[in-house]
CSV table of C-alpha atoms (C1' of nucleotides) in Angstrom, one decimal:
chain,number,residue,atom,x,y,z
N,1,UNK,CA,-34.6,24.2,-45.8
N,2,UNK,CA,-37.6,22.7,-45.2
N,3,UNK,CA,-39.4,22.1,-41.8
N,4,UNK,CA,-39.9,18.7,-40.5
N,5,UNK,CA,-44.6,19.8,-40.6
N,6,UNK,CA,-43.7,21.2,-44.1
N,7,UNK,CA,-42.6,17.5,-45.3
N,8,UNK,CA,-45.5,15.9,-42.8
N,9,UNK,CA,-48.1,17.5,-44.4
N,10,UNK,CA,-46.9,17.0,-48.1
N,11,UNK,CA,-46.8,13.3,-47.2
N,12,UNK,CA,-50.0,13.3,-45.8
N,13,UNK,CA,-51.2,15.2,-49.0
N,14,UNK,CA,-50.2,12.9,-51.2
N,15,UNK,CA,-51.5,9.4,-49.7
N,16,UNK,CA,-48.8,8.8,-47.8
N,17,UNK,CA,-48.6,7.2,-44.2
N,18,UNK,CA,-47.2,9.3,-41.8
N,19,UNK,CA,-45.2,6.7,-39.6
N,20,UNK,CA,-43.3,7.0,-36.9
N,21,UNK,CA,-40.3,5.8,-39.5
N,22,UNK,CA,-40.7,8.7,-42.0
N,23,UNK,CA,-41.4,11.2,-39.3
N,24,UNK,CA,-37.9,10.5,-37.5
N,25,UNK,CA,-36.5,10.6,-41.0
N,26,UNK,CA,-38.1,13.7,-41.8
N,27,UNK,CA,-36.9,15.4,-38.5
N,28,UNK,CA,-33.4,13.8,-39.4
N,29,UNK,CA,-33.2,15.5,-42.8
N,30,UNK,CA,-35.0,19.0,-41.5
N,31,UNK,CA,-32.5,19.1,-38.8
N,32,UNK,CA,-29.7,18.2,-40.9
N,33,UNK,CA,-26.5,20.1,-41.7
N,34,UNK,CA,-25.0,18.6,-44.5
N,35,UNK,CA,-25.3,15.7,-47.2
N,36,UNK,CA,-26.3,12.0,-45.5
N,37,UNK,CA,-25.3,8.8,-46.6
N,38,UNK,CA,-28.1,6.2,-45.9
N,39,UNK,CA,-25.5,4.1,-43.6
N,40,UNK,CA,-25.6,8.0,-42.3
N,41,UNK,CA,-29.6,7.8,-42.0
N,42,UNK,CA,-29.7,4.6,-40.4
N,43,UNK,CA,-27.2,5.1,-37.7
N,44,UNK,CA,-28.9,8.5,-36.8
N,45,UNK,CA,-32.0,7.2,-36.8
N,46,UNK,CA,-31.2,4.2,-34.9
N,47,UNK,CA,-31.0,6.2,-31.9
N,48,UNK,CA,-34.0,7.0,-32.3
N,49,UNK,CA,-35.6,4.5,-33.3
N,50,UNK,CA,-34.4,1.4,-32.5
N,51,UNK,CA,-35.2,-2.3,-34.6
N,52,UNK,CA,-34.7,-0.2,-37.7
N,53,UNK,CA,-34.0,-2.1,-41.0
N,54,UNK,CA,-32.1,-0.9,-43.6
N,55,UNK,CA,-34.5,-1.6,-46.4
N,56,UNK,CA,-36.8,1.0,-44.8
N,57,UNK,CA,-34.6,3.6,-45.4
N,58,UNK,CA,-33.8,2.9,-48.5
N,59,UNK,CA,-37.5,2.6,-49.6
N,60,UNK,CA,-38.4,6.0,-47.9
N,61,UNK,CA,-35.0,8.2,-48.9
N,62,UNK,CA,-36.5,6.8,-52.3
N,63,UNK,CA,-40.2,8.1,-51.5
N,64,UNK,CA,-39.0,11.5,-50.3
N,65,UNK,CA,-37.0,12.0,-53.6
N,66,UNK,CA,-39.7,11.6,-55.8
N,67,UNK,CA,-41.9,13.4,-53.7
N,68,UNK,CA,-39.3,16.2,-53.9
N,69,UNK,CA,-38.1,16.6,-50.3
N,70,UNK,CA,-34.8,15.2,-50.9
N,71,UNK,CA,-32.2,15.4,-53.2
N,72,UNK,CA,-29.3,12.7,-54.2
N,73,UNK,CA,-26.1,13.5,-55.2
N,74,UNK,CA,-23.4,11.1,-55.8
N,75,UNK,CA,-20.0,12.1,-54.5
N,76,UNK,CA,-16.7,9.7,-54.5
N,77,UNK,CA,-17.7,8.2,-51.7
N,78,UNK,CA,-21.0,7.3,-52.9
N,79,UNK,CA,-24.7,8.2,-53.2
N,80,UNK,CA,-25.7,11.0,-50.3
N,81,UNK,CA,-28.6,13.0,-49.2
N,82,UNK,CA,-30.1,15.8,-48.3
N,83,UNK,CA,-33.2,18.5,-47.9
N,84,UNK,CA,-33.8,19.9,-51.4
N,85,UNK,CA,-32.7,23.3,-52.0
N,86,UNK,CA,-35.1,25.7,-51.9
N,87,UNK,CA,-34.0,28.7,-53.4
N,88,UNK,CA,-36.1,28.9,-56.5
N,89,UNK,CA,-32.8,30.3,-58.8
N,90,UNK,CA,-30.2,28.3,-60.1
N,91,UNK,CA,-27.2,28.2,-58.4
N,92,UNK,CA,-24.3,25.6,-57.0
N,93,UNK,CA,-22.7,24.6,-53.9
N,94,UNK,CA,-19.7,25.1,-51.7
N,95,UNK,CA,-19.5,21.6,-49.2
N,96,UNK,CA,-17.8,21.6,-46.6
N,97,UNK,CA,-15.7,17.7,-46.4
N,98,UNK,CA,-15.4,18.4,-42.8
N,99,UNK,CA,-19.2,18.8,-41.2
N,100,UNK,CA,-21.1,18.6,-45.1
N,101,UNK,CA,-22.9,22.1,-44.6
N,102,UNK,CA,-23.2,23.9,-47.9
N,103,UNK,CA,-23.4,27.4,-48.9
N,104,UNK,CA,-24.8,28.2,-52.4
N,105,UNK,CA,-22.9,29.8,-55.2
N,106,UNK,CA,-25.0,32.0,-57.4
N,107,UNK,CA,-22.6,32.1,-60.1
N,108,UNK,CA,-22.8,30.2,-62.7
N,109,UNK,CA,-20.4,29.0,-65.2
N,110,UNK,CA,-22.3,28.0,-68.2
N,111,UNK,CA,-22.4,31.6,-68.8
N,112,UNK,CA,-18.9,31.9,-68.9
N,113,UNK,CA,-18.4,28.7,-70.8
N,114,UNK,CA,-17.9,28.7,-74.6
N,115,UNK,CA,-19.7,25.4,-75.8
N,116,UNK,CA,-19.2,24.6,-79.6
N,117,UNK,CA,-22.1,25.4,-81.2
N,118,UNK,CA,-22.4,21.2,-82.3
N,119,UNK,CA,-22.2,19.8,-78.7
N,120,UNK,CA,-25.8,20.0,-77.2
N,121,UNK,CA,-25.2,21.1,-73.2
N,122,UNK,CA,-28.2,18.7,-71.4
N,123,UNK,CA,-26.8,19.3,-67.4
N,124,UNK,CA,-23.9,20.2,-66.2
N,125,UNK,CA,-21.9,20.0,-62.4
N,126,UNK,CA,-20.1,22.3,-60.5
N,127,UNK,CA,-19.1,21.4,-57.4
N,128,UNK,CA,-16.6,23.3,-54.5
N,129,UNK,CA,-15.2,21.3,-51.6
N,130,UNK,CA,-12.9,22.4,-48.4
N,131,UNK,CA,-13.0,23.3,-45.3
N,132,UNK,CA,-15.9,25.5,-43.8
N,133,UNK,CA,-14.5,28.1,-41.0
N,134,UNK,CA,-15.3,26.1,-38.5
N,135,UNK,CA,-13.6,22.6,-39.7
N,136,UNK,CA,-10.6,24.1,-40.7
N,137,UNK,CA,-10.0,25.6,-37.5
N,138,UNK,CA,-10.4,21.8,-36.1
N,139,UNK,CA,-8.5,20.7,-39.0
N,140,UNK,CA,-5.2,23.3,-37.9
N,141,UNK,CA,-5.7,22.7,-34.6
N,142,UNK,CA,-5.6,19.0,-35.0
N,143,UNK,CA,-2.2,19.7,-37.1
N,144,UNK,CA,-3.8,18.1,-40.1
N,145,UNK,CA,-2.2,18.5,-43.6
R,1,UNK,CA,-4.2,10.5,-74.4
R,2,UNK,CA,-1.3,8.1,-73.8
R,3,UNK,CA,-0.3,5.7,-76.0
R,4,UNK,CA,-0.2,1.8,-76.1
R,5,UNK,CA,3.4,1.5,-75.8
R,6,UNK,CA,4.1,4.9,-73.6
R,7,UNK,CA,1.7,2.8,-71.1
R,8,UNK,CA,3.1,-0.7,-71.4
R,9,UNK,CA,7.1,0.9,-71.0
R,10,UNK,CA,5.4,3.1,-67.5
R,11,UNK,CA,4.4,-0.6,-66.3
R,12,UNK,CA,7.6,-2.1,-67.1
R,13,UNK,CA,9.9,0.7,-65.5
R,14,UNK,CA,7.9,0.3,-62.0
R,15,UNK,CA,8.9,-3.3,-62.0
R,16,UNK,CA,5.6,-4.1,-62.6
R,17,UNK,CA,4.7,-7.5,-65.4
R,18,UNK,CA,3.6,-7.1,-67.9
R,19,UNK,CA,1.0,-9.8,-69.0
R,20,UNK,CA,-1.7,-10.5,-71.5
R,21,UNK,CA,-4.5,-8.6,-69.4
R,22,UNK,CA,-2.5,-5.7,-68.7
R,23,UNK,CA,-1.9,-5.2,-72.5
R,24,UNK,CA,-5.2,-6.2,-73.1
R,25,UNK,CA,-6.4,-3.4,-70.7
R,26,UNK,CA,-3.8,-0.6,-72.0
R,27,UNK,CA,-4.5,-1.4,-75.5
R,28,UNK,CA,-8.4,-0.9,-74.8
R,29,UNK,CA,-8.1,2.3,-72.9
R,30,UNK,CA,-5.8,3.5,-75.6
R,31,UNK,CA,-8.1,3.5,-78.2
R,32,UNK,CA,-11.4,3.9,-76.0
R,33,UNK,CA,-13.2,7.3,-76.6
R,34,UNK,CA,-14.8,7.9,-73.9
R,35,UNK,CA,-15.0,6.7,-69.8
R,36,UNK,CA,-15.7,2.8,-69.1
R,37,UNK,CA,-17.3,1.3,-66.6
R,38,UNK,CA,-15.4,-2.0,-64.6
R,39,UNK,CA,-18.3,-3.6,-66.8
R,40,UNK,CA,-17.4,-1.9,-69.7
R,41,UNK,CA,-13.8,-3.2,-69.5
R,42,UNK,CA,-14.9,-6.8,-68.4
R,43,UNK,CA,-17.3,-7.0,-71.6
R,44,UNK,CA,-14.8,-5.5,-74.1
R,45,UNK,CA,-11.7,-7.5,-72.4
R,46,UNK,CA,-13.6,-10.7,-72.8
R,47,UNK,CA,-13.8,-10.6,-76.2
R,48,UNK,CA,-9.9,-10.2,-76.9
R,49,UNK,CA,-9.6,-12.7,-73.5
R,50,UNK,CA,-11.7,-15.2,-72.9
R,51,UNK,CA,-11.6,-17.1,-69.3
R,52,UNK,CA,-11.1,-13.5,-67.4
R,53,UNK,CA,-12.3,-12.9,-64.2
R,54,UNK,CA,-13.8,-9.3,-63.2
R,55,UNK,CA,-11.2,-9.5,-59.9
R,56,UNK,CA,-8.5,-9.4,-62.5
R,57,UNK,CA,-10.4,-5.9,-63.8
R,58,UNK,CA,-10.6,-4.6,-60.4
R,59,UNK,CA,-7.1,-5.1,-59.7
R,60,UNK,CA,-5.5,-3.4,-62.4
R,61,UNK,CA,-7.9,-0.8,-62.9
R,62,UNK,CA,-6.2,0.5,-59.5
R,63,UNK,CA,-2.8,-0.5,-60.5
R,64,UNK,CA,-3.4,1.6,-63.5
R,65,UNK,CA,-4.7,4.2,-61.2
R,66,UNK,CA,-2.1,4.4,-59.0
R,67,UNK,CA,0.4,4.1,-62.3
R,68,UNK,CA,-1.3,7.5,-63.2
R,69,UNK,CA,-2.2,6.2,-66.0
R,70,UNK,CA,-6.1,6.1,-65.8
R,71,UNK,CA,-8.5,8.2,-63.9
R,72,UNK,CA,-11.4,7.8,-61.9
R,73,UNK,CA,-14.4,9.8,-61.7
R,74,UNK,CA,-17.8,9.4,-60.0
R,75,UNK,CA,-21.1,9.5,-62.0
R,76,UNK,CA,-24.7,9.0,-61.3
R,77,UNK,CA,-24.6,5.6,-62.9
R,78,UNK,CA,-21.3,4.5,-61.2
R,79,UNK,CA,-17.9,4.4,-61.0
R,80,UNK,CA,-15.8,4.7,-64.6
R,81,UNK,CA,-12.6,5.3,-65.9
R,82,UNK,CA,-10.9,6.6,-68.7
R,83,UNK,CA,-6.9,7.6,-69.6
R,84,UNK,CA,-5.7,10.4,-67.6
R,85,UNK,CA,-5.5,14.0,-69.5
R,86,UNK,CA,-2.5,14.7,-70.6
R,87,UNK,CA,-3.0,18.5,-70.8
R,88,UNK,CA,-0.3,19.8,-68.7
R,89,UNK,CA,-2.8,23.3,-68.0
R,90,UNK,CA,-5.8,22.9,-65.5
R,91,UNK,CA,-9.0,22.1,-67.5
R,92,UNK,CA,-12.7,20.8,-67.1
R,93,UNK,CA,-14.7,18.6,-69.5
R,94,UNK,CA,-17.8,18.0,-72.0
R,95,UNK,CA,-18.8,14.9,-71.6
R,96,UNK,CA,-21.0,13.4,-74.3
R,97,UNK,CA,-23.9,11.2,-72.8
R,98,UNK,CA,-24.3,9.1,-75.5
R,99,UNK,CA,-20.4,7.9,-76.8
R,100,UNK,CA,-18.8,9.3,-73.5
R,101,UNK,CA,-16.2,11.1,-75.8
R,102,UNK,CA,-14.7,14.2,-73.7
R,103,UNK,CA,-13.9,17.9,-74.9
R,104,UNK,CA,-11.8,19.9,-72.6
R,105,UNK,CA,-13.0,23.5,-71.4
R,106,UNK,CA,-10.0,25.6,-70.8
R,107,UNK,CA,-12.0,28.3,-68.8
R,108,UNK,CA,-12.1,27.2,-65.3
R,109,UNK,CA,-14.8,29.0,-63.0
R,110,UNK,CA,-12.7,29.2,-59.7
R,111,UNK,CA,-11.4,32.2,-61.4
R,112,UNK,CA,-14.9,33.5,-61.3
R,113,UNK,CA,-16.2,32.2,-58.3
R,114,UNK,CA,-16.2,34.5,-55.1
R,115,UNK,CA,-15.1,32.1,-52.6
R,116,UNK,CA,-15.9,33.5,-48.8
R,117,UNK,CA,-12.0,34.0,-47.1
R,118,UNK,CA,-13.2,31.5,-44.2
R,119,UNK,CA,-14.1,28.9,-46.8
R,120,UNK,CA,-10.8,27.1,-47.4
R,121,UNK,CA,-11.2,25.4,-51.0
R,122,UNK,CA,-9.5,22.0,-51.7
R,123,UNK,CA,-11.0,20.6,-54.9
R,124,UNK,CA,-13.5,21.2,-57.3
R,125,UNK,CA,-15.7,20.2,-60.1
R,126,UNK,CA,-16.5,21.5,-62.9
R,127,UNK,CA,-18.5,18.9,-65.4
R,128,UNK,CA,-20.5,19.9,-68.5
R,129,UNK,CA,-23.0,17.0,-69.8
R,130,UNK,CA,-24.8,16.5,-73.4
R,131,UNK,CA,-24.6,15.3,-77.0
R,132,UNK,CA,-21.8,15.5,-79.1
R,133,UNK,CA,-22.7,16.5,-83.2
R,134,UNK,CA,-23.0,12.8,-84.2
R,135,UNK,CA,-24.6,11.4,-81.0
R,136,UNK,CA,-26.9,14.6,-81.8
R,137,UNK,CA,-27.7,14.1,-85.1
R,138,UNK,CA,-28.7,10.0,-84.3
R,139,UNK,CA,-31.3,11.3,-81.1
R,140,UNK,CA,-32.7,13.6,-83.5
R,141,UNK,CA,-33.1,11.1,-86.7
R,142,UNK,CA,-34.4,7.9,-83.6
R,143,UNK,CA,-37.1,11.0,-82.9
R,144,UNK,CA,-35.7,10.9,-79.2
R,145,UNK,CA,-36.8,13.8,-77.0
Z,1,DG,C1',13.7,-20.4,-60.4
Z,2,DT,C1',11.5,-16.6,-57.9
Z,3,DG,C1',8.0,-13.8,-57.1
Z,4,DT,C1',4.2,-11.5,-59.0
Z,5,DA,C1',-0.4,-11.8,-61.4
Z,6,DT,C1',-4.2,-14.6,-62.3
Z,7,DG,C1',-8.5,-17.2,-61.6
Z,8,DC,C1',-11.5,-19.3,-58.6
Z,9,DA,C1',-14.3,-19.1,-54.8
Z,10,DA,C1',-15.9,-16.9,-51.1
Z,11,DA,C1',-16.4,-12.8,-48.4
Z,12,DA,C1',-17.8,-8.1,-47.7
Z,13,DC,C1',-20.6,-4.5,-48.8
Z,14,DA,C1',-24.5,-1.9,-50.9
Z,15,DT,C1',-29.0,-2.0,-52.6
Z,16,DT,C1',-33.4,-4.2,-54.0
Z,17,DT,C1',-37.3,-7.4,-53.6
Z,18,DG,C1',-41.0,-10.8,-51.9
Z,19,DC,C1',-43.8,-11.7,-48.3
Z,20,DA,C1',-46.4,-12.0,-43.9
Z,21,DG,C1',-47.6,-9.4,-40.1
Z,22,DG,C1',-48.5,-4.8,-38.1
Z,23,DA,C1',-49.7,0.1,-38.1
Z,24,DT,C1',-52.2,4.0,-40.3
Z,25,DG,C1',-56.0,6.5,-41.9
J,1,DC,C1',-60.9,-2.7,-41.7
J,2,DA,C1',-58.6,-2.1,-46.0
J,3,DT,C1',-54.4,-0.8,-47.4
J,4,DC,C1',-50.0,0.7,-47.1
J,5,DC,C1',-45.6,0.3,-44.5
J,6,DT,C1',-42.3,-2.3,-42.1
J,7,DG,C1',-39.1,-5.9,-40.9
J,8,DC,C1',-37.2,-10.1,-42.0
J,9,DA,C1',-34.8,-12.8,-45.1
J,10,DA,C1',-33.1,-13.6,-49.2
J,11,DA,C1',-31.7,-12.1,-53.8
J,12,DT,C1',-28.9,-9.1,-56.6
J,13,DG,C1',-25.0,-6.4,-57.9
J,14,DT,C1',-20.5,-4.5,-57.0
J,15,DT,C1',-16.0,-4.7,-55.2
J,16,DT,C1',-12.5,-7.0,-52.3
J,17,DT,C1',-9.7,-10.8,-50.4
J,18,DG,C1',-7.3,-15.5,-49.6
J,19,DC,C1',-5.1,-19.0,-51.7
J,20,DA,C1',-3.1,-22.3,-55.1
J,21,DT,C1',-1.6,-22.3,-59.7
J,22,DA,C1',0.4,-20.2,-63.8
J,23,DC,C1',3.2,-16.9,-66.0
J,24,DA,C1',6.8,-13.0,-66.6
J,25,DC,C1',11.2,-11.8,-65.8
DNA sequence: GTGTATGCAAAACATTTGCAGGATG
DNA sequence: CATCCTGCAAATGTTTTGCATACAC
């Protein structure tokens, strides 16, 4: 995770206006538990920030990917956000549906996979969703499936 | 991979008509190699049909969903389909970038993967990405990276 | 013939772009 | 005060929906 003066000051470093738009977007994202959809980012930061547009946030999600803060990931529901992982080995993620926290996986199945040696492997995905403690507590609770 | 017929007598049996597009479609994911975009279809459809409306892709793409006889899976570039596995046994899959032509991976890392007992799991993804031999063999001869 | 599927048009939604005014460094 | 950023509006792209006509059964 990185802190909200950790992503201020890279801004600044590059050029970059520090507005009062990217700062409530960068405390957003610091702050953050889990992936965020930009209808996500621009609800959240309508509280804050009221007479927001929509085109702002797309433009600076956009900015803070390339300058490495964020990362997108595109899910069934469509494209989502959220601080770039940190951890400087590879690894994967457990998402929770419920609140969207993740946990990391360090295991890796490319090393368990046997590719032909013909098919040249560029990226791959692995992905695991369900329920965090927490959520499926609510979820039994709530007498949900 | 389902055939022409076996897809046309599914429709049929639900009570559902069976007209020119709806071959059209079945025939063209029959034979398609890899996953196709609602684009895809339209383009490919259009030569075989002329006068089709994307609305009329849309629509049966999720009839043929529902049918169970196409899938639906979520990529960077977009939504695309292709006709559902047949394997009966759980599997993942290579995907070539450049045809789009799918190799199943029997070996499925859940089996591996040491899941915390308060994470519940309800789906995963496993997705492995490159270049088939051919698709290969053609980057390498257009000097592509 | 009856009812479903299609095509058209328009709506709904997501995302991008041009431009003039406003805020930042 | 020069430039970059923002908000507005409009354009673009994707997917859905309403409705009259056409087609499958």
């Amino acid at each position: 995770m990185q802190t909200f003066d950790e992503i201020v000051t890279l801004m600044s470093a590059r050029g970059l206006r520090v507005t009062d738009q990217r700062k409530t977007l960068a405390k957003l994202f610091s702050e953050a538990i889990g992936y965020l959809s930009p209808k996500d980012v621009y609800d959240h930061m309508g509280k804050t920030y009221s007479g927001l547009s929509f085109d702002t946030v797309y433009r600076n999600l956009r900015v803070m990917e390339e300058l490495g803060v964020l990362e997108q990931v595109m899910f069934e529901e469509g494209v989502k956000f959220k601080i770039h992982c940190r951890e400087n080995d590879h690894h994967h993620h457990m998402i929770c549906l419920g609140c969207g926290k993740t946990y990391p996986i360090k295991f890796c199945p490319m090393d368990q996979t046997n590719v032909p040696t013909d098919f040249k492997v560029i990226r791959h995905k692995f992905e695991v969703f369900g329920h965090c403690k927490a959520c499926a507590e609510e979820e039994q609770v709530q007498g949900g499936e």
